[in-house]
Amino acid sequence: MSNEDYNTRAVDSPVQGCPPCHWFKLTLVHADRGAPRPSWWPKEKLKGYPGEAFRLQLAGTGPSQKLDGGGAYRADHLPGGDGSVHFDQFYREIEQALQRGRQF
């Protein structure tokens, strides 16, 4: 699609919207603390958080998404603007573990 397709601005308007040429990518991965883990910590080093649900508030995307098998998500051809990402279940599980006295 060319920029001419987006030239829908009224003649008397000084503003024209940007073509949807932006992209958004995120990957939720395990952080390496650099310190030895407790003995109960899982030994398996996972690549990411596959299938983790999240809410994405970003123009041009749906409100609910899931990470792919590698813990990643990508959206292309987005209009300009700002947005936010919320991992509600992920954060809820961490908060519950901390309330039970778990130390990470």
PDB file of N, CA and C in Angstrom:
ATOM      1  N   MET A   1       0.842  -1.160   0.000  1.00  0.00           N
ATOM      2  CA  MET A   1       0.000   0.000   0.000  1.00  0.00           C
ATOM      3  C   MET A   1       0.900   1.238   0.000  1.00  0.00           C
ATOM      4  N   SER A   2       0.635   2.181  -0.829  1.00  0.00           N
ATOM      5  CA  SER A   2       1.472   3.374  -0.909  1.00  0.00           C
ATOM      6  C   SER A   2       0.943   4.467   0.007  1.00  0.00           C
ATOM      7  N   ASN A   3       1.762   5.491   0.228  1.00  0.00           N
ATOM      8  CA  ASN A   3       1.340   6.618   1.051  1.00  0.00           C
ATOM      9  C   ASN A   3       0.188   7.371   0.412  1.00  0.00           C
ATOM     10  N   GLU A   4       0.053   7.289  -0.900  1.00  0.00           N
ATOM     11  CA  GLU A   4      -1.052   7.953  -1.574  1.00  0.00           C
ATOM     12  C   GLU A   4      -2.387   7.393  -1.113  1.00  0.00           C
ATOM     13  N   ASP A   5      -2.418   6.112  -0.742  1.00  0.00           N
ATOM     14  CA  ASP A   5      -3.659   5.496  -0.267  1.00  0.00           C
ATOM     15  C   ASP A   5      -4.101   6.090   1.064  1.00  0.00           C
ATOM     16  N   TYR A   6      -3.179   6.682   1.821  1.00  0.00           N
ATOM     17  CA  TYR A   6      -3.511   7.236   3.124  1.00  0.00           C
ATOM     18  C   TYR A   6      -3.781   8.733   3.062  1.00  0.00           C
ATOM     19  N   ASN A   7      -3.673   9.342   1.904  1.00  0.00           N
ATOM     20  CA  ASN A   7      -3.868  10.774   1.770  1.00  0.00           C
ATOM     21  C   ASN A   7      -5.357  11.085   1.721  1.00  0.00           C
ATOM     22  N   THR A   8      -5.996  10.989   2.871  1.00  0.00           N
ATOM     23  CA  THR A   8      -7.432  11.256   2.964  1.00  0.00           C
ATOM     24  C   THR A   8      -7.697  12.550   3.727  1.00  0.00           C
ATOM     25  N   ARG A   9      -6.687  13.331   3.962  1.00  0.00           N
ATOM     26  CA  ARG A   9      -6.797  14.576   4.717  1.00  0.00           C
ATOM     27  C   ARG A   9      -7.618  15.588   3.930  1.00  0.00           C
ATOM     28  N   ALA A  10      -8.477  16.301   4.658  1.00  0.00           N
ATOM     29  CA  ALA A  10      -9.245  17.390   4.038  1.00  0.00           C
ATOM     30  C   ALA A  10      -8.283  18.514   3.661  1.00  0.00           C
ATOM     31  N   VAL A  11      -8.597  19.238   2.608  1.00  0.00           N
ATOM     32  CA  VAL A  11      -7.720  20.292   2.105  1.00  0.00           C
ATOM     33  C   VAL A  11      -7.460  21.350   3.166  1.00  0.00           C
ATOM     34  N   ASP A  12      -8.449  21.654   3.997  1.00  0.00           N
ATOM     35  CA  ASP A  12      -8.282  22.706   4.992  1.00  0.00           C
ATOM     36  C   ASP A  12      -7.711  22.185   6.323  1.00  0.00           C
ATOM     37  N   SER A  13      -7.310  20.929   6.398  1.00  0.00           N
ATOM     38  CA  SER A  13      -6.764  20.372   7.633  1.00  0.00           C
ATOM     39  C   SER A  13      -5.239  20.334   7.577  1.00  0.00           C
ATOM     40  N   PRO A  14      -4.572  20.842   8.640  1.00  0.00           N
ATOM     41  CA  PRO A  14      -3.111  20.810   8.655  1.00  0.00           C
ATOM     42  C   PRO A  14      -2.546  19.454   9.119  1.00  0.00           C
ATOM     43  N   VAL A  15      -3.414  18.543   9.499  1.00  0.00           N
ATOM     44  CA  VAL A  15      -2.961  17.278  10.082  1.00  0.00           C
ATOM     45  C   VAL A  15      -3.368  16.106   9.202  1.00  0.00           C
ATOM     46  N   GLN A  16      -2.443  15.195   9.033  1.00  0.00           N
ATOM     47  CA  GLN A  16      -2.754  13.953   8.325  1.00  0.00           C
ATOM     48  C   GLN A  16      -2.231  12.797   9.162  1.00  0.00           C
ATOM     49  N   GLY A  17      -3.012  11.784   9.300  1.00  0.00           N
ATOM     50  CA  GLY A  17      -2.615  10.630  10.087  1.00  0.00           C
ATOM     51  C   GLY A  17      -1.468   9.861   9.450  1.00  0.00           C
ATOM     52  N   CYS A  18      -0.707   9.205  10.295  1.00  0.00           N
ATOM     53  CA  CYS A  18       0.406   8.389   9.813  1.00  0.00           C
ATOM     54  C   CYS A  18      -0.117   7.090   9.212  1.00  0.00           C
ATOM     55  N   PRO A  19       0.540   6.576   8.195  1.00  0.00           N
ATOM     56  CA  PRO A  19       0.153   5.254   7.697  1.00  0.00           C
ATOM     57  C   PRO A  19       0.507   4.203   8.752  1.00  0.00           C
ATOM     58  N   PRO A  20      -0.244   3.106   8.796  1.00  0.00           N
ATOM     59  CA  PRO A  20       0.051   2.067   9.792  1.00  0.00           C
ATOM     60  C   PRO A  20       1.325   1.302   9.429  1.00  0.00           C
ATOM     61  N   CYS A  21       2.462   1.865   9.808  1.00  0.00           N
ATOM     62  CA  CYS A  21       3.738   1.269   9.420  1.00  0.00           C
ATOM     63  C   CYS A  21       4.579   0.873  10.625  1.00  0.00           C
ATOM     64  N   HIS A  22       3.989   0.888  11.809  1.00  0.00           N
ATOM     65  CA  HIS A  22       4.737   0.564  13.020  1.00  0.00           C
ATOM     66  C   HIS A  22       4.548  -0.911  13.376  1.00  0.00           C
ATOM     67  N   TRP A  23       5.412  -1.400  14.252  1.00  0.00           N
ATOM     68  CA  TRP A  23       5.275  -2.771  14.730  1.00  0.00           C
ATOM     69  C   TRP A  23       5.552  -2.801  16.223  1.00  0.00           C
ATOM     70  N   PHE A  24       5.095  -3.857  16.865  1.00  0.00           N
ATOM     71  CA  PHE A  24       5.267  -4.034  18.302  1.00  0.00           C
ATOM     72  C   PHE A  24       5.655  -5.484  18.542  1.00  0.00           C
ATOM     73  N   LYS A  25       6.703  -5.701  19.341  1.00  0.00           N
ATOM     74  CA  LYS A  25       7.144  -7.055  19.641  1.00  0.00           C
ATOM     75  C   LYS A  25       7.511  -7.129  21.114  1.00  0.00           C
ATOM     76  N   LEU A  26       7.122  -8.218  21.752  1.00  0.00           N
ATOM     77  CA  LEU A  26       7.533  -8.435  23.128  1.00  0.00           C
ATOM     78  C   LEU A  26       7.846  -9.911  23.334  1.00  0.00           C
ATOM     79  N   THR A  27       8.771 -10.173  24.235  1.00  0.00           N
ATOM     80  CA  THR A  27       9.132 -11.533  24.624  1.00  0.00           C
ATOM     81  C   THR A  27       9.275 -11.549  26.138  1.00  0.00           C
ATOM     82  N   LEU A  28       8.547 -12.426  26.780  1.00  0.00           N
ATOM     83  CA  LEU A  28       8.613 -12.574  28.227  1.00  0.00           C
ATOM     84  C   LEU A  28       9.535 -13.749  28.511  1.00  0.00           C
ATOM     85  N   VAL A  29      10.678 -13.458  29.122  1.00  0.00           N
ATOM     86  CA  VAL A  29      11.693 -14.487  29.369  1.00  0.00           C
ATOM     87  C   VAL A  29      12.051 -14.531  30.851  1.00  0.00           C
ATOM     88  N   HIS A  30      12.663 -15.616  31.250  1.00  0.00           N
ATOM     89  CA  HIS A  30      13.162 -15.770  32.610  1.00  0.00           C
ATOM     90  C   HIS A  30      14.431 -14.948  32.764  1.00  0.00           C
ATOM     91  N   ALA A  31      14.514 -14.176  33.834  1.00  0.00           N
ATOM     92  CA  ALA A  31      15.705 -13.374  34.088  1.00  0.00           C
ATOM     93  C   ALA A  31      16.748 -14.218  34.811  1.00  0.00           C
ATOM     94  N   ASP A  32      17.982 -14.014  34.450  1.00  0.00           N
ATOM     95  CA  ASP A  32      19.085 -14.686  35.119  1.00  0.00           C
ATOM     96  C   ASP A  32      19.548 -13.791  36.261  1.00  0.00           C
ATOM     97  N   ARG A  33      19.384 -14.258  37.467  1.00  0.00           N
ATOM     98  CA  ARG A  33      19.739 -13.447  38.638  1.00  0.00           C
ATOM     99  C   ARG A  33      21.240 -13.362  38.846  1.00  0.00           C
ATOM    100  N   GLY A  34      21.979 -14.291  38.300  1.00  0.00           N
ATOM    101  CA  GLY A  34      23.416 -14.271  38.486  1.00  0.00           C
ATOM    102  C   GLY A  34      23.864 -14.909  39.786  1.00  0.00           C
ATOM    103  N   ALA A  35      22.941 -15.137  40.697  1.00  0.00           N
ATOM    104  CA  ALA A  35      23.265 -15.770  41.980  1.00  0.00           C
ATOM    105  C   ALA A  35      22.762 -17.214  41.961  1.00  0.00           C
ATOM    106  N   PRO A  36      23.340 -18.073  42.770  1.00  0.00           N
ATOM    107  CA  PRO A  36      22.851 -19.458  42.825  1.00  0.00           C
ATOM    108  C   PRO A  36      21.389 -19.518  43.270  1.00  0.00           C
ATOM    109  N   ARG A  37      20.647 -20.388  42.645  1.00  0.00           N
ATOM    110  CA  ARG A  37      19.231 -20.572  42.988  1.00  0.00           C
ATOM    111  C   ARG A  37      19.099 -21.476  44.213  1.00  0.00           C
ATOM    112  N   PRO A  38      17.988 -21.343  44.949  1.00  0.00           N
ATOM    113  CA  PRO A  38      17.750 -22.270  46.054  1.00  0.00           C
ATOM    114  C   PRO A  38      17.620 -23.706  45.534  1.00  0.00           C
ATOM    115  N   SER A  39      17.782 -24.681  46.410  1.00  0.00           N
ATOM    116  CA  SER A  39      17.752 -26.086  45.993  1.00  0.00           C
ATOM    117  C   SER A  39      16.408 -26.487  45.405  1.00  0.00           C
ATOM    118  N   TRP A  40      15.311 -25.834  45.826  1.00  0.00           N
ATOM    119  CA  TRP A  40      13.986 -26.188  45.324  1.00  0.00           C
ATOM    120  C   TRP A  40      13.699 -25.577  43.945  1.00  0.00           C
ATOM    121  N   TRP A  41      14.548 -24.693  43.463  1.00  0.00           N
ATOM    122  CA  TRP A  41      14.306 -24.020  42.185  1.00  0.00           C
ATOM    123  C   TRP A  41      14.421 -25.017  41.037  1.00  0.00           C
ATOM    124  N   PRO A  42      13.492 -24.973  40.077  1.00  0.00           N
ATOM    125  CA  PRO A  42      13.561 -25.914  38.941  1.00  0.00           C
ATOM    126  C   PRO A  42      14.887 -25.785  38.188  1.00  0.00           C
ATOM    127  N   LYS A  43      15.466 -26.919  37.812  1.00  0.00           N
ATOM    128  CA  LYS A  43      16.754 -26.925  37.099  1.00  0.00           C
ATOM    129  C   LYS A  43      16.583 -26.629  35.613  1.00  0.00           C
ATOM    130  N   GLU A  44      15.400 -26.899  35.080  1.00  0.00           N
ATOM    131  CA  GLU A  44      15.152 -26.710  33.658  1.00  0.00           C
ATOM    132  C   GLU A  44      15.196 -25.221  33.317  1.00  0.00           C
ATOM    133  N   LYS A  45      15.947 -24.868  32.294  1.00  0.00           N
ATOM    134  CA  LYS A  45      16.010 -23.485  31.838  1.00  0.00           C
ATOM    135  C   LYS A  45      15.070 -23.333  30.640  1.00  0.00           C
ATOM    136  N   LEU A  46      13.925 -22.748  30.896  1.00  0.00           N
ATOM    137  CA  LEU A  46      12.937 -22.553  29.842  1.00  0.00           C
ATOM    138  C   LEU A  46      13.280 -21.312  29.037  1.00  0.00           C
ATOM    139  N   LYS A  47      12.873 -21.313  27.784  1.00  0.00           N
ATOM    140  CA  LYS A  47      13.167 -20.202  26.875  1.00  0.00           C
ATOM    141  C   LYS A  47      12.312 -18.983  27.208  1.00  0.00           C
ATOM    142  N   GLY A  48      11.071 -19.204  27.573  1.00  0.00           N
ATOM    143  CA  GLY A  48      10.157 -18.090  27.848  1.00  0.00           C
ATOM    144  C   GLY A  48       8.928 -18.582  28.567  1.00  0.00           C
ATOM    145  N   TYR A  49       7.851 -17.867  28.404  1.00  0.00           N
ATOM    146  CA  TYR A  49       6.569 -18.214  29.018  1.00  0.00           C
ATOM    147  C   TYR A  49       5.557 -18.483  27.906  1.00  0.00           C
ATOM    148  N   PRO A  50       5.586 -19.675  27.308  1.00  0.00           N
ATOM    149  CA  PRO A  50       4.668 -19.950  26.208  1.00  0.00           C
ATOM    150  C   PRO A  50       3.219 -19.961  26.675  1.00  0.00           C
ATOM    151  N   GLY A  51       2.346 -19.371  25.868  1.00  0.00           N
ATOM    152  CA  GLY A  51       0.911 -19.392  26.119  1.00  0.00           C
ATOM    153  C   GLY A  51       0.438 -18.445  27.204  1.00  0.00           C
ATOM    154  N   GLU A  52       1.313 -17.625  27.775  1.00  0.00           N
ATOM    155  CA  GLU A  52       0.897 -16.696  28.830  1.00  0.00           C
ATOM    156  C   GLU A  52      -0.061 -15.656  28.244  1.00  0.00           C
ATOM    157  N   ALA A  53      -1.207 -15.476  28.898  1.00  0.00           N
ATOM    158  CA  ALA A  53      -2.215 -14.522  28.439  1.00  0.00           C
ATOM    159  C   ALA A  53      -1.856 -13.112  28.898  1.00  0.00           C
ATOM    160  N   PHE A  54      -2.216 -12.128  28.084  1.00  0.00           N
ATOM    161  CA  PHE A  54      -1.995 -10.735  28.465  1.00  0.00           C
ATOM    162  C   PHE A  54      -3.012  -9.844  27.779  1.00  0.00           C
ATOM    163  N   ARG A  55      -3.201  -8.660  28.349  1.00  0.00           N
ATOM    164  CA  ARG A  55      -4.067  -7.641  27.749  1.00  0.00           C
ATOM    165  C   ARG A  55      -3.171  -6.610  27.089  1.00  0.00           C
ATOM    166  N   LEU A  56      -3.493  -6.303  25.857  1.00  0.00           N
ATOM    167  CA  LEU A  56      -2.712  -5.334  25.096  1.00  0.00           C
ATOM    168  C   LEU A  56      -3.617  -4.167  24.739  1.00  0.00           C
ATOM    169  N   GLN A  57      -3.259  -2.996  25.210  1.00  0.00           N
ATOM    170  CA  GLN A  57      -4.001  -1.791  24.854  1.00  0.00           C
ATOM    171  C   GLN A  57      -3.150  -1.023  23.862  1.00  0.00           C
ATOM    172  N   LEU A  58      -3.406  -1.290  22.587  1.00  0.00           N
ATOM    173  CA  LEU A  58      -2.617  -0.727  21.514  1.00  0.00           C
ATOM    174  C   LEU A  58      -3.507  -0.642  20.282  1.00  0.00           C
ATOM    175  N   ALA A  59      -3.566   0.508  19.647  1.00  0.00           N
ATOM    176  CA  ALA A  59      -4.413   0.678  18.468  1.00  0.00           C
ATOM    177  C   ALA A  59      -4.050  -0.338  17.394  1.00  0.00           C
ATOM    178  N   GLY A  60      -5.041  -0.975  16.815  1.00  0.00           N
ATOM    179  CA  GLY A  60      -4.802  -1.921  15.733  1.00  0.00           C
ATOM    180  C   GLY A  60      -4.651  -3.358  16.185  1.00  0.00           C
ATOM    181  N   THR A  61      -4.807  -3.635  17.490  1.00  0.00           N
ATOM    182  CA  THR A  61      -4.712  -5.002  17.991  1.00  0.00           C
ATOM    183  C   THR A  61      -5.950  -5.335  18.809  1.00  0.00           C
ATOM    184  N   GLY A  62      -6.179  -6.611  19.009  1.00  0.00           N
ATOM    185  CA  GLY A  62      -7.270  -7.049  19.865  1.00  0.00           C
ATOM    186  C   GLY A  62      -6.905  -6.863  21.329  1.00  0.00           C
ATOM    187  N   PRO A  63      -7.907  -6.842  22.228  1.00  0.00           N
ATOM    188  CA  PRO A  63      -7.625  -6.580  23.632  1.00  0.00           C
ATOM    189  C   PRO A  63      -6.939  -7.742  24.364  1.00  0.00           C
ATOM    190  N   SER A  64      -7.164  -8.971  23.941  1.00  0.00           N
ATOM    191  CA  SER A  64      -6.589 -10.127  24.617  1.00  0.00           C
ATOM    192  C   SER A  64      -5.721 -10.918  23.659  1.00  0.00           C
ATOM    193  N   GLN A  65      -4.552 -11.300  24.110  1.00  0.00           N
ATOM    194  CA  GLN A  65      -3.615 -12.050  23.276  1.00  0.00           C
ATOM    195  C   GLN A  65      -2.967 -13.133  24.118  1.00  0.00           C
ATOM    196  N   LYS A  66      -2.249 -14.026  23.468  1.00  0.00           N
ATOM    197  CA  LYS A  66      -1.444 -15.032  24.153  1.00  0.00           C
ATOM    198  C   LYS A  66      -0.076 -15.071  23.500  1.00  0.00           C
ATOM    199  N   LEU A  67       0.934 -15.351  24.318  1.00  0.00           N
ATOM    200  CA  LEU A  67       2.283 -15.492  23.791  1.00  0.00           C
ATOM    201  C   LEU A  67       2.391 -16.796  23.022  1.00  0.00           C
ATOM    202  N   ASP A  68       3.257 -16.843  22.021  1.00  0.00           N
ATOM    203  CA  ASP A  68       3.440 -18.065  21.243  1.00  0.00           C
ATOM    204  C   ASP A  68       4.277 -19.074  22.030  1.00  0.00           C
ATOM    205  N   GLY A  69       4.664 -20.156  21.407  1.00  0.00           N
ATOM    206  CA  GLY A  69       5.407 -21.220  22.063  1.00  0.00           C
ATOM    207  C   GLY A  69       6.759 -20.814  22.595  1.00  0.00           C
ATOM    208  N   GLY A  70       7.312 -19.720  22.108  1.00  0.00           N
ATOM    209  CA  GLY A  70       8.596 -19.227  22.601  1.00  0.00           C
ATOM    210  C   GLY A  70       8.448 -18.073  23.578  1.00  0.00           C
ATOM    211  N   GLY A  71       7.208 -17.785  23.978  1.00  0.00           N
ATOM    212  CA  GLY A  71       6.974 -16.683  24.909  1.00  0.00           C
ATOM    213  C   GLY A  71       7.027 -15.319  24.253  1.00  0.00           C
ATOM    214  N   ALA A  72       6.689 -15.246  22.958  1.00  0.00           N
ATOM    215  CA  ALA A  72       6.792 -13.985  22.223  1.00  0.00           C
ATOM    216  C   ALA A  72       5.461 -13.627  21.560  1.00  0.00           C
ATOM    217  N   TYR A  73       5.335 -12.349  21.192  1.00  0.00           N
ATOM    218  CA  TYR A  73       4.172 -11.839  20.471  1.00  0.00           C
ATOM    219  C   TYR A  73       4.655 -10.710  19.566  1.00  0.00           C
ATOM    220  N   ARG A  74       4.085 -10.626  18.385  1.00  0.00           N
ATOM    221  CA  ARG A  74       4.421  -9.546  17.454  1.00  0.00           C
ATOM    222  C   ARG A  74       3.164  -9.121  16.714  1.00  0.00           C
ATOM    223  N   ALA A  75       3.013  -7.810  16.560  1.00  0.00           N
ATOM    224  CA  ALA A  75       1.925  -7.231  15.767  1.00  0.00           C
ATOM    225  C   ALA A  75       2.550  -6.264  14.769  1.00  0.00           C
ATOM    226  N   ASP A  76       2.122  -6.339  13.528  1.00  0.00           N
ATOM    227  CA  ASP A  76       2.660  -5.486  12.468  1.00  0.00           C
ATOM    228  C   ASP A  76       1.585  -4.563  11.913  1.00  0.00           C
ATOM    229  N   HIS A  77       2.011  -3.575  11.142  1.00  0.00           N
ATOM    230  CA  HIS A  77       1.133  -2.631  10.430  1.00  0.00           C
ATOM    231  C   HIS A  77       0.202  -1.909  11.397  1.00  0.00           C
ATOM    232  N   LEU A  78       0.791  -1.322  12.440  1.00  0.00           N
ATOM    233  CA  LEU A  78       0.021  -0.607  13.451  1.00  0.00           C
ATOM    234  C   LEU A  78       0.094   0.894  13.220  1.00  0.00           C
ATOM    235  N   PRO A  79      -0.970   1.612  13.549  1.00  0.00           N
ATOM    236  CA  PRO A  79      -0.896   3.069  13.486  1.00  0.00           C
ATOM    237  C   PRO A  79      -0.049   3.592  14.637  1.00  0.00           C
ATOM    238  N   GLY A  80       0.428   4.827  14.514  1.00  0.00           N
ATOM    239  CA  GLY A  80       1.215   5.429  15.583  1.00  0.00           C
ATOM    240  C   GLY A  80       0.382   5.626  16.833  1.00  0.00           C
ATOM    241  N   GLY A  81       1.042   5.705  17.964  1.00  0.00           N
ATOM    242  CA  GLY A  81       0.346   5.928  19.231  1.00  0.00           C
ATOM    243  C   GLY A  81       1.066   5.250  20.368  1.00  0.00           C
ATOM    244  N   ASP A  82       0.429   5.255  21.514  1.00  0.00           N
ATOM    245  CA  ASP A  82       1.026   4.599  22.669  1.00  0.00           C
ATOM    246  C   ASP A  82       0.101   3.496  23.155  1.00  0.00           C
ATOM    247  N   GLY A  83       0.587   2.691  24.060  1.00  0.00           N
ATOM    248  CA  GLY A  83      -0.203   1.574  24.548  1.00  0.00           C
ATOM    249  C   GLY A  83       0.383   1.004  25.818  1.00  0.00           C
ATOM    250  N   SER A  84      -0.190  -0.100  26.249  1.00  0.00           N
ATOM    251  CA  SER A  84       0.296  -0.755  27.465  1.00  0.00           C
ATOM    252  C   SER A  84       0.042  -2.252  27.376  1.00  0.00           C
ATOM    253  N   VAL A  85       0.819  -2.991  28.151  1.00  0.00           N
ATOM    254  CA  VAL A  85       0.713  -4.446  28.217  1.00  0.00           C
ATOM    255  C   VAL A  85       0.518  -4.826  29.681  1.00  0.00           C
ATOM    256  N   HIS A  86      -0.427  -5.715  29.943  1.00  0.00           N
ATOM    257  CA  HIS A  86      -0.712  -6.155  31.305  1.00  0.00           C
ATOM    258  C   HIS A  86      -0.735  -7.680  31.346  1.00  0.00           C
ATOM    259  N   PHE A  87       0.146  -8.275  32.161  1.00  0.00           N
ATOM    260  CA  PHE A  87       0.170  -9.714  32.375  1.00  0.00           C
ATOM    261  C   PHE A  87      -0.545  -9.997  33.699  1.00  0.00           C
ATOM    262  N   ASP A  88      -1.875  -9.898  33.702  1.00  0.00           N
ATOM    263  CA  ASP A  88      -2.644  -9.979  34.938  1.00  0.00           C
ATOM    264  C   ASP A  88      -2.431 -11.288  35.696  1.00  0.00           C
ATOM    265  N   GLN A  89      -2.582 -12.430  35.043  1.00  0.00           N
ATOM    266  CA  GLN A  89      -2.444 -13.718  35.723  1.00  0.00           C
ATOM    267  C   GLN A  89      -1.012 -13.930  36.201  1.00  0.00           C
ATOM    268  N   PHE A  90      -0.049 -13.577  35.398  1.00  0.00           N
ATOM    269  CA  PHE A  90       1.366 -13.705  35.749  1.00  0.00           C
ATOM    270  C   PHE A  90       1.670 -12.922  37.027  1.00  0.00           C
ATOM    271  N   TYR A  91       1.229 -11.661  37.077  1.00  0.00           N
ATOM    272  CA  TYR A  91       1.470 -10.833  38.256  1.00  0.00           C
ATOM    273  C   TYR A  91       0.690 -11.344  39.459  1.00  0.00           C
ATOM    274  N   ARG A  92      -0.534 -11.813  39.250  1.00  0.00           N
ATOM    275  CA  ARG A  92      -1.364 -12.319  40.340  1.00  0.00           C
ATOM    276  C   ARG A  92      -0.692 -13.523  41.008  1.00  0.00           C
ATOM    277  N   GLU A  93      -0.130 -14.429  40.216  1.00  0.00           N
ATOM    278  CA  GLU A  93       0.539 -15.599  40.775  1.00  0.00           C
ATOM    279  C   GLU A  93       1.772 -15.195  41.589  1.00  0.00           C
ATOM    280  N   ILE A  94       2.513 -14.205  41.132  1.00  0.00           N
ATOM    281  CA  ILE A  94       3.681 -13.729  41.880  1.00  0.00           C
ATOM    282  C   ILE A  94       3.240 -13.079  43.190  1.00  0.00           C
ATOM    283  N   GLU A  95       2.210 -12.234  43.147  1.00  0.00           N
ATOM    284  CA  GLU A  95       1.723 -11.586  44.355  1.00  0.00           C
ATOM    285  C   GLU A  95       1.241 -12.610  45.383  1.00  0.00           C
ATOM    286  N   GLN A  96       0.535 -13.653  44.928  1.00  0.00           N
ATOM    287  CA  GLN A  96       0.059 -14.685  45.844  1.00  0.00           C
ATOM    288  C   GLN A  96       1.226 -15.443  46.465  1.00  0.00           C
ATOM    289  N   ALA A  97       2.241 -15.743  45.685  1.00  0.00           N
ATOM    290  CA  ALA A  97       3.413 -16.446  46.218  1.00  0.00           C
ATOM    291  C   ALA A  97       4.134 -15.588  47.259  1.00  0.00           C
ATOM    292  N   LEU A  98       4.262 -14.296  46.995  1.00  0.00           N
ATOM    293  CA  LEU A  98       4.915 -13.400  47.952  1.00  0.00           C
ATOM    294  C   LEU A  98       4.107 -13.293  49.248  1.00  0.00           C
ATOM    295  N   GLN A  99       2.785 -13.252  49.132  1.00  0.00           N
ATOM    296  CA  GLN A  99       1.925 -13.187  50.318  1.00  0.00           C
ATOM    297  C   GLN A  99       2.046 -14.451  51.165  1.00  0.00           C
ATOM    298  N   ARG A 100       2.316 -15.583  50.535  1.00  0.00           N
ATOM    299  CA  ARG A 100       2.500 -16.834  51.266  1.00  0.00           C
ATOM    300  C   ARG A 100       3.909 -16.942  51.841  1.00  0.00           C
ATOM    301  N   GLY A 101       4.756 -15.945  51.619  1.00  0.00           N
ATOM    302  CA  GLY A 101       6.094 -15.946  52.181  1.00  0.00           C
ATOM    303  C   GLY A 101       7.173 -16.479  51.257  1.00  0.00           C
ATOM    304  N   ARG A 102       6.852 -16.769  50.008  1.00  0.00           N
ATOM    305  CA  ARG A 102       7.829 -17.271  49.050  1.00  0.00           C
ATOM    306  C   ARG A 102       8.805 -16.189  48.682  1.00  0.00           C
ATOM    307  N   GLN A 103      10.069 -16.502  48.643  1.00  0.00           N
ATOM    308  CA  GLN A 103      11.090 -15.554  48.224  1.00  0.00           C
ATOM    309  C   GLN A 103      11.630 -15.976  46.880  1.00  0.00           C
ATOM    310  N   PHE A 104      11.724 -15.043  45.962  1.00  0.00           N
ATOM    311  CA  PHE A 104      12.237 -15.342  44.627  1.00  0.00           C
ATOM    312  C   PHE A 104      13.652 -14.870  44.501  1.00  0.00           C
TER     313      PHE A 104
END
